PDB file of C-alpha atoms in Angstrom:
ATOM      1  CA  MET A  36       7.888  22.512  23.777  1.00 74.00           C
ATOM      2  CA  ILE A  37       7.931  22.968  27.562  1.00 72.00           C
ATOM      3  CA  GLU A  38      11.208  22.507  29.405  1.00 69.00           C
ATOM      4  CA  ASN A  39      11.965  21.716  33.055  1.00 66.00           C
ATOM      5  CA  LYS A  40      14.828  23.983  34.144  1.00 63.00           C
ATOM      6  CA  LYS A  41      16.415  21.187  36.247  1.00 60.00           C
ATOM      7  CA  ASN A  42      15.917  22.866  39.611  1.00 59.00           C
ATOM      8  CA  ASN A  43      12.343  21.574  39.695  1.00 61.00           C
ATOM      9  CA  GLU A  44      11.135  25.051  40.623  1.00 73.00           C
ATOM     10  CA  THR A  45      10.638  26.638  37.226  1.00 80.00           C
ATOM     11  CA  VAL A  46       9.276  25.414  33.936  1.00 87.00           C
ATOM     12  CA  GLY A  47       9.117  27.441  30.755  1.00 87.00           C
ATOM     13  CA  ILE A  48       8.170  27.312  27.119  1.00 90.00           C
ATOM     14  CA  ALA A  49      11.381  26.570  25.252  1.00 89.00           C
ATOM     15  CA  THR A  50      10.048  26.813  21.687  1.00 94.00           C
ATOM     16  CA  ILE A  51       6.905  27.081  19.647  1.00 94.00           C
ATOM     17  CA  GLY A  52       6.431  25.181  16.412  1.00 95.00           C
ATOM     18  CA  TYR A  53       3.531  25.611  14.060  1.00 94.00           C
ATOM     19  CA  TYR A  54       2.081  24.447  10.788  1.00 95.00           C
ATOM     20  CA  ILE A  55      -0.357  26.355   8.600  1.00 94.00           C
ATOM     21  CA  PRO A  56      -1.963  24.455   5.724  1.00 94.00           C
ATOM     22  CA  SER A  57      -1.402  25.928   2.274  1.00 93.00           C
ATOM     23  CA  GLY A  58      -5.035  25.688   1.164  1.00 95.00           C
ATOM     24  CA  VAL A  59      -7.169  28.819   1.332  1.00 96.00           C
ATOM     25  CA  MET A  60     -10.912  29.420   1.488  1.00 96.00           C
ATOM     26  CA  THR A  61     -12.189  32.947   0.900  1.00 96.00           C
ATOM     27  CA  SER A  62     -14.803  34.673   3.013  1.00 96.00           C
ATOM     28  CA  GLU A  63     -17.068  34.682  -0.027  1.00 96.00           C
ATOM     29  CA  ALA A  64     -16.921  30.885  -0.224  1.00 96.00           C
ATOM     30  CA  ILE A  65     -17.459  30.518   3.530  1.00 95.00           C
ATOM     31  CA  ALA A  66     -20.452  32.877   3.405  1.00 95.00           C
ATOM     32  CA  ARG A  67     -22.025  30.826   0.591  1.00 95.00           C
ATOM     33  CA  LEU A  68     -21.440  27.519   2.401  1.00 94.00           C
ATOM     34  CA  ALA A  69     -22.737  28.815   5.727  1.00 94.00           C
ATOM     35  CA  ASP A  70     -25.562  30.821   4.152  1.00 95.00           C
ATOM     36  CA  ILE A  71     -24.649  33.990   6.034  1.00 95.00           C
ATOM     37  CA  PRO A  72     -24.092  37.517   4.719  1.00 96.00           C
ATOM     38  CA  LEU A  73     -20.530  38.231   3.603  1.00 96.00           C
ATOM     39  CA  TRP A  74     -20.389  41.398   5.733  1.00 96.00           C
ATOM     40  CA  VAL A  75     -20.674  39.287   8.899  1.00 95.00           C
ATOM     41  CA  LEU A  76     -17.333  37.667   8.085  1.00 94.00           C
ATOM     42  CA  THR A  77     -15.545  40.677   6.630  1.00 95.00           C
ATOM     43  CA  GLU A  78     -16.840  43.539   8.777  1.00 95.00           C
ATOM     44  CA  LYS A  79     -17.864  41.962  12.092  1.00 94.00           C
ATOM     45  CA  ILE A  80     -15.143  39.309  12.292  1.00 93.00           C
ATOM     46  CA  GLY A  81     -12.536  40.898  10.013  1.00 95.00           C
ATOM     47  CA  MET A  82     -11.886  37.692   8.093  1.00 94.00           C
ATOM     48  CA  GLU A  83     -11.041  37.804   4.405  1.00 94.00           C
ATOM     49  CA  LYS A  84      -9.821  34.222   4.097  1.00 94.00           C
ATOM     50  CA  LYS A  85      -8.811  31.221   6.172  1.00 93.00           C
ATOM     51  CA  SER A  86      -6.286  28.445   5.769  1.00 93.00           C
ATOM     52  CA  ILE A  87      -7.717  24.999   5.147  1.00 93.00           C
ATOM     53  CA  ALA A  88      -6.156  21.565   5.150  1.00 92.00           C
ATOM     54  CA  ALA A  89      -5.862  19.463   2.013  1.00 93.00           C
ATOM     55  CA  GLU A  90      -8.471  16.755   1.494  1.00 90.00           C
ATOM     56  CA  ASP A  91      -6.070  14.020   2.683  1.00 90.00           C
ATOM     57  CA  GLU A  92      -4.447  16.089   5.482  1.00 90.00           C
ATOM     58  CA  HIS A  93      -5.606  14.973   8.936  1.00 89.00           C
ATOM     59  CA  PRO A  94      -5.329  16.855  12.252  1.00 88.00           C
ATOM     60  CA  SER A  95      -2.536  14.551  13.458  1.00 90.00           C
ATOM     61  CA  ASP A  96      -0.596  15.129  10.198  1.00 93.00           C
ATOM     62  CA  MET A  97      -0.616  18.851  10.891  1.00 93.00           C
ATOM     63  CA  GLY A  98       0.311  18.195  14.536  1.00 93.00           C
ATOM     64  CA  ILE A  99       3.286  16.098  13.413  1.00 96.00           C
ATOM     65  CA  LYS A 100       4.570  18.932  11.215  1.00 96.00           C
ATOM     66  CA  ALA A 101       4.197  21.452  14.055  1.00 96.00           C
ATOM     67  CA  ALA A 102       5.844  19.048  16.530  1.00 97.00           C
ATOM     68  CA  ILE A 103       8.844  18.521  14.252  1.00 97.00           C
ATOM     69  CA  SER A 104       9.167  22.299  13.903  1.00 96.00           C
ATOM     70  CA  ALA A 105       9.224  22.723  17.711  1.00 96.00           C
ATOM     71  CA  ILE A 106      11.675  19.853  18.231  1.00 96.00           C
ATOM     72  CA  ASN A 107      14.080  21.276  15.649  1.00 96.00           C
ATOM     73  CA  LYS A 108      13.909  24.738  17.215  1.00 96.00           C
ATOM     74  CA  ALA A 109      14.524  23.272  20.693  1.00 95.00           C
ATOM     75  CA  GLN A 110      17.542  21.362  19.334  1.00 95.00           C
ATOM     76  CA  ILE A 111      16.640  18.179  21.160  1.00 95.00           C
ATOM     77  CA  GLN A 112      16.111  14.595  20.070  1.00 96.00           C
ATOM     78  CA  PRO A 113      12.565  13.182  20.068  1.00 97.00           C
ATOM     79  CA  GLU A 114      13.693  10.480  22.517  1.00 97.00           C
ATOM     80  CA  GLU A 115      14.248  13.230  25.109  1.00 96.00           C
ATOM     81  CA  ILE A 116      10.546  14.125  25.188  1.00 97.00           C
ATOM     82  CA  ASP A 117       8.828  12.782  28.308  1.00 97.00           C
ATOM     83  CA  LEU A 118       5.221  13.929  27.750  1.00 97.00           C
ATOM     84  CA  ILE A 119       3.064  14.546  24.699  1.00 97.00           C
ATOM     85  CA  ALA A 120      -0.333  16.169  25.171  1.00 96.00           C
ATOM     86  CA  TYR A 121      -2.580  16.391  22.121  1.00 93.00           C
ATOM     87  CA  CYS A 122      -5.117  19.135  22.795  1.00 92.00           C
ATOM     88  CA  GLY A 123      -7.992  19.261  20.369  1.00 83.00           C
ATOM     89  CA  VAL A 124     -11.632  20.050  19.953  1.00 76.00           C
ATOM     90  CA  GLY A 125     -12.754  16.479  19.390  1.00 65.00           C
ATOM     91  CA  ASP A 126     -12.258  16.420  15.606  1.00 64.00           C
ATOM     92  CA  TYR A 127      -9.899  13.470  15.377  1.00 66.00           C
ATOM     93  CA  ASP A 128      -8.619  11.676  12.280  1.00 66.00           C
ATOM     94  CA  TYR A 129     -10.381   8.472  13.243  1.00 67.00           C
ATOM     95  CA  ARG A 130     -12.938   7.699  15.905  1.00 66.00           C
ATOM     96  CA  PHE A 131     -11.194   5.087  18.063  1.00 68.00           C
ATOM     97  CA  TRP A 132      -7.476   5.757  18.244  1.00 77.00           C
ATOM     98  CA  SER A 133      -5.122   8.232  19.818  1.00 86.00           C
ATOM     99  CA  PRO A 134      -3.700  11.121  17.784  1.00 91.00           C
ATOM    100  CA  ALA A 135      -1.192  11.661  20.616  1.00 93.00           C
ATOM    101  CA  ALA A 136       0.085   8.112  20.154  1.00 94.00           C
ATOM    102  CA  LYS A 137       0.289   8.564  16.374  1.00 93.00           C
ATOM    103  CA  ILE A 138       2.335  11.754  16.792  1.00 95.00           C
ATOM    104  CA  GLN A 139       4.534  10.009  19.361  1.00 97.00           C
ATOM    105  CA  GLY A 140       5.225   7.119  16.980  1.00 96.00           C
ATOM    106  CA  ILE A 141       5.847   9.184  13.856  1.00 96.00           C
ATOM    107  CA  ILE A 142       8.235  11.670  15.492  1.00 97.00           C
ATOM    108  CA  GLY A 143      10.096   8.898  17.343  1.00 97.00           C
ATOM    109  CA  ALA A 144       9.381  10.025  20.909  1.00 97.00           C
ATOM    110  CA  GLU A 145       9.555   6.440  22.137  1.00 96.00           C
ATOM    111  CA  ASN A 146      10.089   7.380  25.797  1.00 96.00           C
ATOM    112  CA  ALA A 147       7.141   9.779  26.077  1.00 97.00           C
ATOM    113  CA  HIS A 148       3.815   9.314  27.787  1.00 96.00           C
ATOM    114  CA  ALA A 149       1.183  10.422  25.260  1.00 96.00           C
ATOM    115  CA  PHE A 150      -2.352  11.521  26.117  1.00 94.00           C
ATOM    116  CA  GLU A 151      -5.226  13.707  24.910  1.00 92.00           C
ATOM    117  CA  VAL A 152      -6.928  16.721  26.426  1.00 91.00           C
ATOM    118  CA  ARG A 153     -10.395  17.480  25.056  1.00 85.00           C
ATOM    119  CA  ASN A 154     -11.601  20.797  26.349  1.00 81.00           C
ATOM    120  CA  PHE A 155     -12.524  22.610  23.145  1.00 76.00           C
ATOM    121  CA  GLY A 156     -11.305  26.235  23.095  1.00 76.00           C
ATOM    122  CA  ASN A 157      -9.583  25.825  26.450  1.00 84.00           C
ATOM    123  CA  GLY A 158      -7.754  22.585  25.627  1.00 87.00           C
ATOM    124  CA  GLY A 159      -4.437  24.207  24.739  1.00 89.00           C
ATOM    125  CA  ASN A 160      -4.240  26.211  27.964  1.00 91.00           C
ATOM    126  CA  LEU A 161      -5.205  23.168  29.990  1.00 93.00           C
ATOM    127  CA  GLY A 162      -2.671  20.951  28.185  1.00 93.00           C
ATOM    128  CA  ILE A 163       0.149  23.403  28.873  1.00 94.00           C
ATOM    129  CA  HIS A 164      -0.938  23.672  32.508  1.00 94.00           C
ATOM    130  CA  ILE A 165      -1.091  19.874  32.955  1.00 95.00           C
ATOM    131  CA  CYS A 166       2.350  19.390  31.376  1.00 95.00           C
ATOM    132  CA  ARG A 167       3.817  22.193  33.482  1.00 94.00           C
ATOM    133  CA  ASN A 168       2.500  20.633  36.667  1.00 94.00           C
ATOM    134  CA  MET A 169       3.734  17.171  35.687  1.00 94.00           C
ATOM    135  CA  LEU A 170       7.229  18.532  34.960  1.00 93.00           C
ATOM    136  CA  LEU A 171       7.300  20.360  38.297  1.00 92.00           C
ATOM    137  CA  ALA A 172       6.072  17.298  40.193  1.00 92.00           C
ATOM    138  CA  ASP A 173       8.648  14.867  38.785  1.00 92.00           C
ATOM    139  CA  ALA A 174      12.298  15.928  38.536  1.00 88.00           C
ATOM    140  CA  SER A 175      13.035  13.022  36.179  1.00 92.00           C
ATOM    141  CA  LEU A 176      10.869  14.641  33.465  1.00 93.00           C
ATOM    142  CA  ASN A 177      12.607  17.208  31.265  1.00 93.00           C
ATOM    143  CA  TYR A 178      10.514  17.958  28.168  1.00 95.00           C
ATOM    144  CA  ALA A 179       6.828  18.075  27.306  1.00 96.00           C
ATOM    145  CA  LEU A 180       5.350  18.593  23.875  1.00 96.00           C
ATOM    146  CA  THR A 181       1.884  20.130  23.761  1.00 95.00           C
ATOM    147  CA  VAL A 182       0.203  19.832  20.363  1.00 95.00           C
ATOM    148  CA  ILE A 183      -2.743  22.189  20.092  1.00 91.00           C
ATOM    149  CA  LYS A 184      -5.250  21.744  17.288  1.00 84.00           C
ATOM    150  CA  TYR A 185      -8.149  24.149  16.810  1.00 75.00           C
TER     151      TYR A 185
END
């Protein structure tokens, strides 16, 4: 959650919300699926396991949970959010619709402008930068929600 400090000169991150799926895949299972040696994951990368989403859990579902966490921590109402940027790597729930709009609708941010930023590993940084600049450029905007999915 990015907040405009009202003087239109500074913008800062007010809160961070997150969601980590409860499913787990071990490095052994990943190594078998990817057909790579286990030591590559455990010794080179240092990964013993990774969280994985449930079969019916879509990227926007996880984004909604993280967004609600951030909104609650910021102690604001969803209607106060002016911008929602969904920053992902191109793995959307469905091919022809907007995950940003879905998140906007589900959380009740009816006054927000919702859009996507697809820039793979750099999407989150770019989304925060875009929202920051938009908040600085328009004094009527107060809050931006950047949902980052990797």
